[in-house]
PDB file of C-alpha atoms in Angstrom:
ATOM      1  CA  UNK W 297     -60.006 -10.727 -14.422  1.00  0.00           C
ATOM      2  CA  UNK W 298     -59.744 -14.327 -15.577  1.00  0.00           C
ATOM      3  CA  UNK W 299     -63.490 -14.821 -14.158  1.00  0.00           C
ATOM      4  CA  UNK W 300     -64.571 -11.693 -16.320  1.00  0.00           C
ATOM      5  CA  UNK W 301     -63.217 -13.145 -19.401  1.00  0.00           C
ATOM      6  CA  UNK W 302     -64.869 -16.226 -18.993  1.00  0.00           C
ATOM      7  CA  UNK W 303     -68.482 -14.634 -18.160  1.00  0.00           C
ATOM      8  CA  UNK W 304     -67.617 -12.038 -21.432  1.00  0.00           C
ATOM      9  CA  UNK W 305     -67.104 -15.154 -23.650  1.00  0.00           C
ATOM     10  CA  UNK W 306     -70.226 -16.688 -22.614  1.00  0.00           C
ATOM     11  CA  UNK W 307     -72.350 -13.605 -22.728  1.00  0.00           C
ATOM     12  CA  UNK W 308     -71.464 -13.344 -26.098  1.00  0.00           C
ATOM     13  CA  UNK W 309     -71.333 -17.123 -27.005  1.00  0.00           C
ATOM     14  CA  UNK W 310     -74.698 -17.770 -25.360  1.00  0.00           C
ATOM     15  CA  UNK W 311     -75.589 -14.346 -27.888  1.00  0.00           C
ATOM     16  CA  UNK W 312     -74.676 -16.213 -30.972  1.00  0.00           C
ATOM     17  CA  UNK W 313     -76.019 -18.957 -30.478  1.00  0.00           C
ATOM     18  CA  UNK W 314     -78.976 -17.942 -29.736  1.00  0.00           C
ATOM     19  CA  UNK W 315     -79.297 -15.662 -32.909  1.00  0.00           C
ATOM     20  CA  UNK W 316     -77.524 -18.866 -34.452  1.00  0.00           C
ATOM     21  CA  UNK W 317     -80.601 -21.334 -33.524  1.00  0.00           C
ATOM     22  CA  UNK W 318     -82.748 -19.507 -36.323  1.00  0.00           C
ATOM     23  CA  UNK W 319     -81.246 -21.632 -39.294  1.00  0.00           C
ATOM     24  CA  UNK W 320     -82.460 -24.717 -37.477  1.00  0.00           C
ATOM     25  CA  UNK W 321     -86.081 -24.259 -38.157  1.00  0.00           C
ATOM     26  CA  UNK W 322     -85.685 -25.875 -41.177  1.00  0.00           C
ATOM     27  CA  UNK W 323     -87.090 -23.421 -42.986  1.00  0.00           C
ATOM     28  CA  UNK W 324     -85.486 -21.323 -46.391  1.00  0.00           C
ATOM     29  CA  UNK W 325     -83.351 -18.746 -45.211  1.00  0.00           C
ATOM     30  CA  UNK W 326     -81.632 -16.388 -47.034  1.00  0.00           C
ATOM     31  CA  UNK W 327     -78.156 -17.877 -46.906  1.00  0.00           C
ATOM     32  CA  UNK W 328     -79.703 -21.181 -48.595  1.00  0.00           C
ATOM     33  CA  UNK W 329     -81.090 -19.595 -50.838  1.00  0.00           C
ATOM     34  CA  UNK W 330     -78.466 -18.035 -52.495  1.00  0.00           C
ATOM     35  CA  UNK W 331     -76.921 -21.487 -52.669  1.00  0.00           C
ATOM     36  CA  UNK W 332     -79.463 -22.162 -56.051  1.00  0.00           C
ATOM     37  CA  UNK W 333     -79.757 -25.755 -56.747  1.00  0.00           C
ATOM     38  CA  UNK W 334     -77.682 -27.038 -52.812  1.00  0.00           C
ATOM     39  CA  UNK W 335     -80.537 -25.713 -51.350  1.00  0.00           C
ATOM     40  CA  UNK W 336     -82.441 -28.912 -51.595  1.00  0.00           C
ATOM     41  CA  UNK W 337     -79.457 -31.161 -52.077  1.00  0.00           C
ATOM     42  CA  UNK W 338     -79.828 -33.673 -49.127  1.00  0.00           C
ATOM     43  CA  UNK W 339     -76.226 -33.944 -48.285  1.00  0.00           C
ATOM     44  CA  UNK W 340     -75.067 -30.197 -48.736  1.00  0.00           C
ATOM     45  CA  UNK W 341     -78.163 -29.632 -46.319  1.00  0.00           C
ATOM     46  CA  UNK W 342     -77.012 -32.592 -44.059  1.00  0.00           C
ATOM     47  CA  UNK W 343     -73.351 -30.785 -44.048  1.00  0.00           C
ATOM     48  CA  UNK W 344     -75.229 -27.308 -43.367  1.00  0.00           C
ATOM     49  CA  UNK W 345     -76.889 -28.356 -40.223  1.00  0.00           C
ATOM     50  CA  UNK W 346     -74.688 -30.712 -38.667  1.00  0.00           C
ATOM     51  CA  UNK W 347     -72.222 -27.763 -38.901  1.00  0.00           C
ATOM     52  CA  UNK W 348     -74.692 -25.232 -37.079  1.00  0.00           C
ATOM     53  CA  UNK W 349     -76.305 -27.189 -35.483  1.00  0.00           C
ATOM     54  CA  UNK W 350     -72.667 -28.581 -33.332  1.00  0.00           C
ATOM     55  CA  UNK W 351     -71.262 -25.559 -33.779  1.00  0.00           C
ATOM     56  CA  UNK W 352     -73.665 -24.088 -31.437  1.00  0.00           C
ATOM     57  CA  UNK W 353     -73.616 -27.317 -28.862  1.00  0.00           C
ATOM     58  CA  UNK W 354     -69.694 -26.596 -28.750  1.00  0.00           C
ATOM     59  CA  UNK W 355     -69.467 -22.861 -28.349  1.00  0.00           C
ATOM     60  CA  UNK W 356     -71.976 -23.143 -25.528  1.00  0.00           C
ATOM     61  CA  UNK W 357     -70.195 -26.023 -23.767  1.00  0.00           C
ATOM     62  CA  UNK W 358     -66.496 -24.407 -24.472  1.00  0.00           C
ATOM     63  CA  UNK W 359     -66.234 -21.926 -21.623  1.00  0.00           C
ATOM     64  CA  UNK W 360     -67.563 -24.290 -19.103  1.00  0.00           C
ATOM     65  CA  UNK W 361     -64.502 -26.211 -19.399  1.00  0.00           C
ATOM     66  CA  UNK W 362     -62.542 -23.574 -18.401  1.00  0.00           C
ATOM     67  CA  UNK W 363     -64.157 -22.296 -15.111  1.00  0.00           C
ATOM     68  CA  UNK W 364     -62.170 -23.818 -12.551  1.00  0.00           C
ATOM     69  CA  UNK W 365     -64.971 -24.569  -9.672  1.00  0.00           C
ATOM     70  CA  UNK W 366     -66.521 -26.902 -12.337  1.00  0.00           C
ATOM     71  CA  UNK W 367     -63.218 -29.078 -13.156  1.00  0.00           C
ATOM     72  CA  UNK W 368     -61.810 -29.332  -9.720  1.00  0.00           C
ATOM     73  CA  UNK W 369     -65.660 -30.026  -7.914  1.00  0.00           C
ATOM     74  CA  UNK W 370     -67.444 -31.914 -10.713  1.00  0.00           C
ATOM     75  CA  UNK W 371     -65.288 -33.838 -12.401  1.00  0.00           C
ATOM     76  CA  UNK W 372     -67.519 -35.760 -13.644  1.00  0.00           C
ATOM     77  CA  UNK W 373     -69.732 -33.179 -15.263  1.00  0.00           C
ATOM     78  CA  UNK W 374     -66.152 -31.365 -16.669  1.00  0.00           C
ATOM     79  CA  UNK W 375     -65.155 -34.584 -18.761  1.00  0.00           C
ATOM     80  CA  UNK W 376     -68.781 -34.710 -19.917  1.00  0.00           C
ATOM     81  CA  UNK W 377     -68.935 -31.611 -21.137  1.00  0.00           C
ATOM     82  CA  UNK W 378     -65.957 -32.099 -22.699  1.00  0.00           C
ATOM     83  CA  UNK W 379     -66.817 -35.154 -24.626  1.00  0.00           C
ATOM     84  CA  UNK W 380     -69.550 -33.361 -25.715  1.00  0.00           C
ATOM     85  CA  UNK W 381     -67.537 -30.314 -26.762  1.00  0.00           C
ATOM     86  CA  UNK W 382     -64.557 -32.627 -28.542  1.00  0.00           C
ATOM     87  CA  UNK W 383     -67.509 -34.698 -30.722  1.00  0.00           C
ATOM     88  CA  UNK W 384     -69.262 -31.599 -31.156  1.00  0.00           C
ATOM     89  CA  UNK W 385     -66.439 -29.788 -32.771  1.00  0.00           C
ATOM     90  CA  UNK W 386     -65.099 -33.212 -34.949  1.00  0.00           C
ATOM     91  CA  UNK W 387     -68.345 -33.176 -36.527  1.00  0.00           C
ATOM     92  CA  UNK W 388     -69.301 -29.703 -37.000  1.00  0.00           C
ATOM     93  CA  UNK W 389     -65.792 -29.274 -38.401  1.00  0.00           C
ATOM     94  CA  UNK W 390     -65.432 -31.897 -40.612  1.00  0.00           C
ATOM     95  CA  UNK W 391     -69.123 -30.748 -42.314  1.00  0.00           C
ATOM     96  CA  UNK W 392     -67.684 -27.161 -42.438  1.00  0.00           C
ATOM     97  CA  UNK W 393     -64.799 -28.371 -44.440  1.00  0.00           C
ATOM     98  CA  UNK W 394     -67.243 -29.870 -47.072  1.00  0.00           C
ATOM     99  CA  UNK W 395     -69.630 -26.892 -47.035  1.00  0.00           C
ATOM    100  CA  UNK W 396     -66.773 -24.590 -46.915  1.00  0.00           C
ATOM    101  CA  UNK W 397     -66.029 -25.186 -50.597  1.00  0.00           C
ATOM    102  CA  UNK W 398     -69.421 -23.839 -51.930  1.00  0.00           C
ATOM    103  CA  UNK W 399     -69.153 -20.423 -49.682  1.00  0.00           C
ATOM    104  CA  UNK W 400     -70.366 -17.465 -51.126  1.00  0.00           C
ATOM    105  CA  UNK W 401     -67.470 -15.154 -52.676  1.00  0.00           C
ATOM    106  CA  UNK W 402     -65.487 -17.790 -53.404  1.00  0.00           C
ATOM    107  CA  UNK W 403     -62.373 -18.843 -53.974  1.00  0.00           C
ATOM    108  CA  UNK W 404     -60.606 -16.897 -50.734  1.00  0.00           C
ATOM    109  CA  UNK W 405     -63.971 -17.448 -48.529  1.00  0.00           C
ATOM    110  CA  UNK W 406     -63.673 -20.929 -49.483  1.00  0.00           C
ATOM    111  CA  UNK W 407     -59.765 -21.591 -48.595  1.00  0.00           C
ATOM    112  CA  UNK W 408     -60.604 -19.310 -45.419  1.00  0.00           C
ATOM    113  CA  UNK W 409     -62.977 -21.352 -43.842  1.00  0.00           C
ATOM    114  CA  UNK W 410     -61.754 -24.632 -44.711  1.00  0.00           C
ATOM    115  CA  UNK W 411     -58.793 -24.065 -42.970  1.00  0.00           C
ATOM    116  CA  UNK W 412     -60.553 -23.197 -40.355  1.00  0.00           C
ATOM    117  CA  UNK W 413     -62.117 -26.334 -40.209  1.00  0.00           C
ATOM    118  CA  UNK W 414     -58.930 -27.745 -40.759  1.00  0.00           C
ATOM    119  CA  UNK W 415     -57.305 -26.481 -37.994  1.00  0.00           C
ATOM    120  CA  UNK W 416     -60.453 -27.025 -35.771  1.00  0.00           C
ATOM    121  CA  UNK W 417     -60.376 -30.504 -36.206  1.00  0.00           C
ATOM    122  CA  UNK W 418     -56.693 -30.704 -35.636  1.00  0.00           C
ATOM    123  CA  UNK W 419     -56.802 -28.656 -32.216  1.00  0.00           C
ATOM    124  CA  UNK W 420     -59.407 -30.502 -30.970  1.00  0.00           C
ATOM    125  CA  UNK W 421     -57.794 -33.806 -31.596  1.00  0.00           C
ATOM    126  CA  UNK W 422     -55.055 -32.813 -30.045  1.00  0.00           C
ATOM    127  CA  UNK W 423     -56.515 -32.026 -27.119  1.00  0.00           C
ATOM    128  CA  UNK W 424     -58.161 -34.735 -26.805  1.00  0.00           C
ATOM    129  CA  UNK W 425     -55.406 -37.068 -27.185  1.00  0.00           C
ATOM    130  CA  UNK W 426     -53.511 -35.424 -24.458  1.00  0.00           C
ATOM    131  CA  UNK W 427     -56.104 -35.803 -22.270  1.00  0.00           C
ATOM    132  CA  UNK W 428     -56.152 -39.303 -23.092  1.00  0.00           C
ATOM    133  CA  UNK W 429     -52.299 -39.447 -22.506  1.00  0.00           C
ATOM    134  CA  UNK W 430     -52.838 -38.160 -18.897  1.00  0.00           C
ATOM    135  CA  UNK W 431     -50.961 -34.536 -20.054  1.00  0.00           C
ATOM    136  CA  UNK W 432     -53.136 -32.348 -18.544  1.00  0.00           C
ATOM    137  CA  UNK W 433     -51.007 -29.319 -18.805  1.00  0.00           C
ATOM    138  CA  UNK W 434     -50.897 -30.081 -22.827  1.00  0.00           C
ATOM    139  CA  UNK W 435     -54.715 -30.875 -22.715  1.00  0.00           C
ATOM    140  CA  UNK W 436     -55.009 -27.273 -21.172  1.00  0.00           C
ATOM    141  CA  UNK W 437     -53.110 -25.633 -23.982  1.00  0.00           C
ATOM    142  CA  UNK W 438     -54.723 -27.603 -26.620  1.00  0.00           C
ATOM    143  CA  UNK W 439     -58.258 -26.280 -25.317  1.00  0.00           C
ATOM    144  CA  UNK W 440     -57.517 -22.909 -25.400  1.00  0.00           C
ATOM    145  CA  UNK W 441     -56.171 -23.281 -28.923  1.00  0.00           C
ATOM    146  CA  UNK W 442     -59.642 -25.500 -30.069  1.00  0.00           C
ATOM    147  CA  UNK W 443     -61.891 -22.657 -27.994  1.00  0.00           C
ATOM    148  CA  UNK W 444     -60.310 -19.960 -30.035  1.00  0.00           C
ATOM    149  CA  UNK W 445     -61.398 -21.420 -32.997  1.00  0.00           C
ATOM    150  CA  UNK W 446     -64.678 -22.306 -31.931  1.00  0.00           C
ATOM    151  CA  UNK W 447     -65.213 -18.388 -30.983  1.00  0.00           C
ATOM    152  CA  UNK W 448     -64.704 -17.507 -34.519  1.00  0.00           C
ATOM    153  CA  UNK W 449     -68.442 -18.064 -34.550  1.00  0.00           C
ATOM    154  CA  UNK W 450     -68.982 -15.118 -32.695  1.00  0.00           C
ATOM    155  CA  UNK W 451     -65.686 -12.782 -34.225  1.00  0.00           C
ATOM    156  CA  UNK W 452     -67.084 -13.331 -37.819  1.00  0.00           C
ATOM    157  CA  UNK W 453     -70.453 -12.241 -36.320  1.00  0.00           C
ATOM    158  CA  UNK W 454     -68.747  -8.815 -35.058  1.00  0.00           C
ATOM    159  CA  UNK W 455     -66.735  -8.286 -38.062  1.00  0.00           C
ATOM    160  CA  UNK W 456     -68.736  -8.619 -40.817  1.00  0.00           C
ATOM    161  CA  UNK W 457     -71.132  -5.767 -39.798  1.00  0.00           C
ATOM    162  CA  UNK W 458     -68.420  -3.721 -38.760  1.00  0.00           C
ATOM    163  CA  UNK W 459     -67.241  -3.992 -42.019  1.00  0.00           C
ATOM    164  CA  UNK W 460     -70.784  -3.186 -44.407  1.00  0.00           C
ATOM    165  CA  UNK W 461     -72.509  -1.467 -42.172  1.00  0.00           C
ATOM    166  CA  UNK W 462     -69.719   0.612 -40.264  1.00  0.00           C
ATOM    167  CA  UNK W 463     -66.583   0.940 -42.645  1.00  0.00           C
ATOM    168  CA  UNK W 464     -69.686   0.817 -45.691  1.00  0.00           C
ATOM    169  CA  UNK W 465     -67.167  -1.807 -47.459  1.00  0.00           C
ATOM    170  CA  UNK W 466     -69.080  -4.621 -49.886  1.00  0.00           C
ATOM    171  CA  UNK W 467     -70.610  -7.811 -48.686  1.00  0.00           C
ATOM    172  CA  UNK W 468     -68.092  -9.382 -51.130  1.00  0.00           C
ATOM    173  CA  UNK W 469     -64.944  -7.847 -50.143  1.00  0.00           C
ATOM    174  CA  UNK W 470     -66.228  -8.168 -46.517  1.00  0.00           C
ATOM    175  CA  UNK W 471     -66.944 -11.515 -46.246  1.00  0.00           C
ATOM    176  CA  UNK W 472     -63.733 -12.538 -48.167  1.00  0.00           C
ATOM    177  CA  UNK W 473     -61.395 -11.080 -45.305  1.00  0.00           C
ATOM    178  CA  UNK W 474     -63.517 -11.774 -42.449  1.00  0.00           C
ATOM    179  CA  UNK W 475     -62.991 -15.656 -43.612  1.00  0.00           C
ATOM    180  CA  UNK W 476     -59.907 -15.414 -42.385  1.00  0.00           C
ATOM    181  CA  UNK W 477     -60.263 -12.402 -39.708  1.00  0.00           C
ATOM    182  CA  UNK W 478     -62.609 -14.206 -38.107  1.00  0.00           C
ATOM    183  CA  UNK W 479     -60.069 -16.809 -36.725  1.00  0.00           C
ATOM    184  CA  UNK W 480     -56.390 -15.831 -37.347  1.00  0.00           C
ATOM    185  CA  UNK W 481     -55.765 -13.191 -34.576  1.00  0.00           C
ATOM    186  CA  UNK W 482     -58.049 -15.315 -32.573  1.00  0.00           C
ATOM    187  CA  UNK W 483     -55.341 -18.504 -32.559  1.00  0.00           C
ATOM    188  CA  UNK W 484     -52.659 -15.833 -32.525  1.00  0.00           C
ATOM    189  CA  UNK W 485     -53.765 -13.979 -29.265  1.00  0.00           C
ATOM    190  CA  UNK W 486     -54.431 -17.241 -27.542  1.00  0.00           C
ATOM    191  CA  UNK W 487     -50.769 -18.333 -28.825  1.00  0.00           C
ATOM    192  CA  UNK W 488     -49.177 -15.033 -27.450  1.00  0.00           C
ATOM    193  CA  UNK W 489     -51.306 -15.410 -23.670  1.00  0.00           C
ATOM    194  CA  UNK W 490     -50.022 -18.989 -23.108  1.00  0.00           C
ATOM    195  CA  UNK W 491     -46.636 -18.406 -23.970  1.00  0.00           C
ATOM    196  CA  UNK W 492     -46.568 -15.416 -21.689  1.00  0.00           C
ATOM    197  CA  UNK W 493     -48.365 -17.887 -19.116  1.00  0.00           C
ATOM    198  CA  UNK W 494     -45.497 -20.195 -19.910  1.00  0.00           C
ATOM    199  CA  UNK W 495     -43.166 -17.931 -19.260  1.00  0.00           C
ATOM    200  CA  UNK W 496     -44.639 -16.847 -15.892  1.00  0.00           C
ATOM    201  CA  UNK W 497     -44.467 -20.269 -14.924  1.00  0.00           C
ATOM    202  CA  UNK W 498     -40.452 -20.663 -15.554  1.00  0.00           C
ATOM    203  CA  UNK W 499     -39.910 -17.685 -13.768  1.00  0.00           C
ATOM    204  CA  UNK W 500     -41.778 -18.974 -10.728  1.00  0.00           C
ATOM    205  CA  UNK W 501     -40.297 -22.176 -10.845  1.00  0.00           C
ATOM    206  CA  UNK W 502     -36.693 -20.774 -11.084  1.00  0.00           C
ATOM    207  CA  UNK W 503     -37.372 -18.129  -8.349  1.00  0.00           C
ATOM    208  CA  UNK W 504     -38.704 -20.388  -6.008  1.00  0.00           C
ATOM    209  CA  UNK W 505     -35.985 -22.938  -7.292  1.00  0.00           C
TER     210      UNK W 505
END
């Protein structure tokens, strides 16, 4: 089941990113656009693409650090991947946070996905710093946590059209809740399947205790 998971998140990770890799052509798009004068601002573009750009590098490397064959016979290749995944997230977050501000629909789009970013950063530092402090188990945790943000690349991409195209709602009043739908019950399903792992795991201890 855990395997199935794993090869769902991908499927649709690899699907995002893929439809993702379009705004890195450099070209005008739409979204730009709209933005008026930031569309040729150098460091609002700078912010844009870095935080694509990462962002897709990280959701494709995320599940790979989860697959179990690939930590326990390739090290190696596990703690590059996620060195890879921890800088890709830093940066992509941290430009999010500064492009987050000038988000269409603003002010609640705005405060949505800069505290996204926020707590992107901040789960992915974590993580890394356990690793660092040899917790593994903490590490572990703290990846699952950073990974469920990361996936709100692909949630926002499922909710938004289910929202204007199925519910017929406006892009406005869409966009403003899937800034925050897009990530919240993310963290908070990931939060609710490791404590029922952690409590699994006290139960085996103090049975076979």
């Amino acid at each position: 089941m855990r395997q199935l998971r794993l090869a769902l998140c991908l499927f649709l990770a690899v699907g995002i990113a893929f439809v993702s890799m379009r705004f890195l052509d450099f070209q005008p798009k739409d979204i730009l656009l709209d933005k008026g004068a930031l569309a040729d601002h150098p460091v609002y573009l700078i912010g844009f693409y870095t935080h694509v750009g990462l962002g897709i590098l990280a959701l494709l490397s995320g599940p790979f650090q989860f697959m179990d064959k690939l930590r326990v016979r390739q090290l190696t290749w596990h703690r590059t991947l996620g060195k890879v995944y921890v800088v890709c997230c830093l940066l992509s977050g941290l430009a999010g946070f500064g492009i987050a501000w000038f988000a269409n629909e603003r002010w609640v789009t705005s405060f949505g996905f800069a505290a996204l970013a926020v707590a992107w950063v901040w789960t992915t530092g974590r993580a890394y710093r356990h690793i660092r402090a040899g917790q593994v188990e903490l590490h572990r945790q703290w990846m699952y946590r950073s990974f469920a943000l990361t996936f709100a690349a692909v949630t926002l991409r499922l909710w938004l059209p289910l929202m204007t195209f199925g519910l017929k709602w406006s892009f406005a009043t869409s966009y403003q809740i899937v800034s925050w739908l897009c990530w919240v019950p993310n963290l908070l399903l990931i939060e609710i399947w490791l404590r029922r792992q952690r409590k699994e795991a006290d139960f085996q201890r103090a049975v076979g205790g």
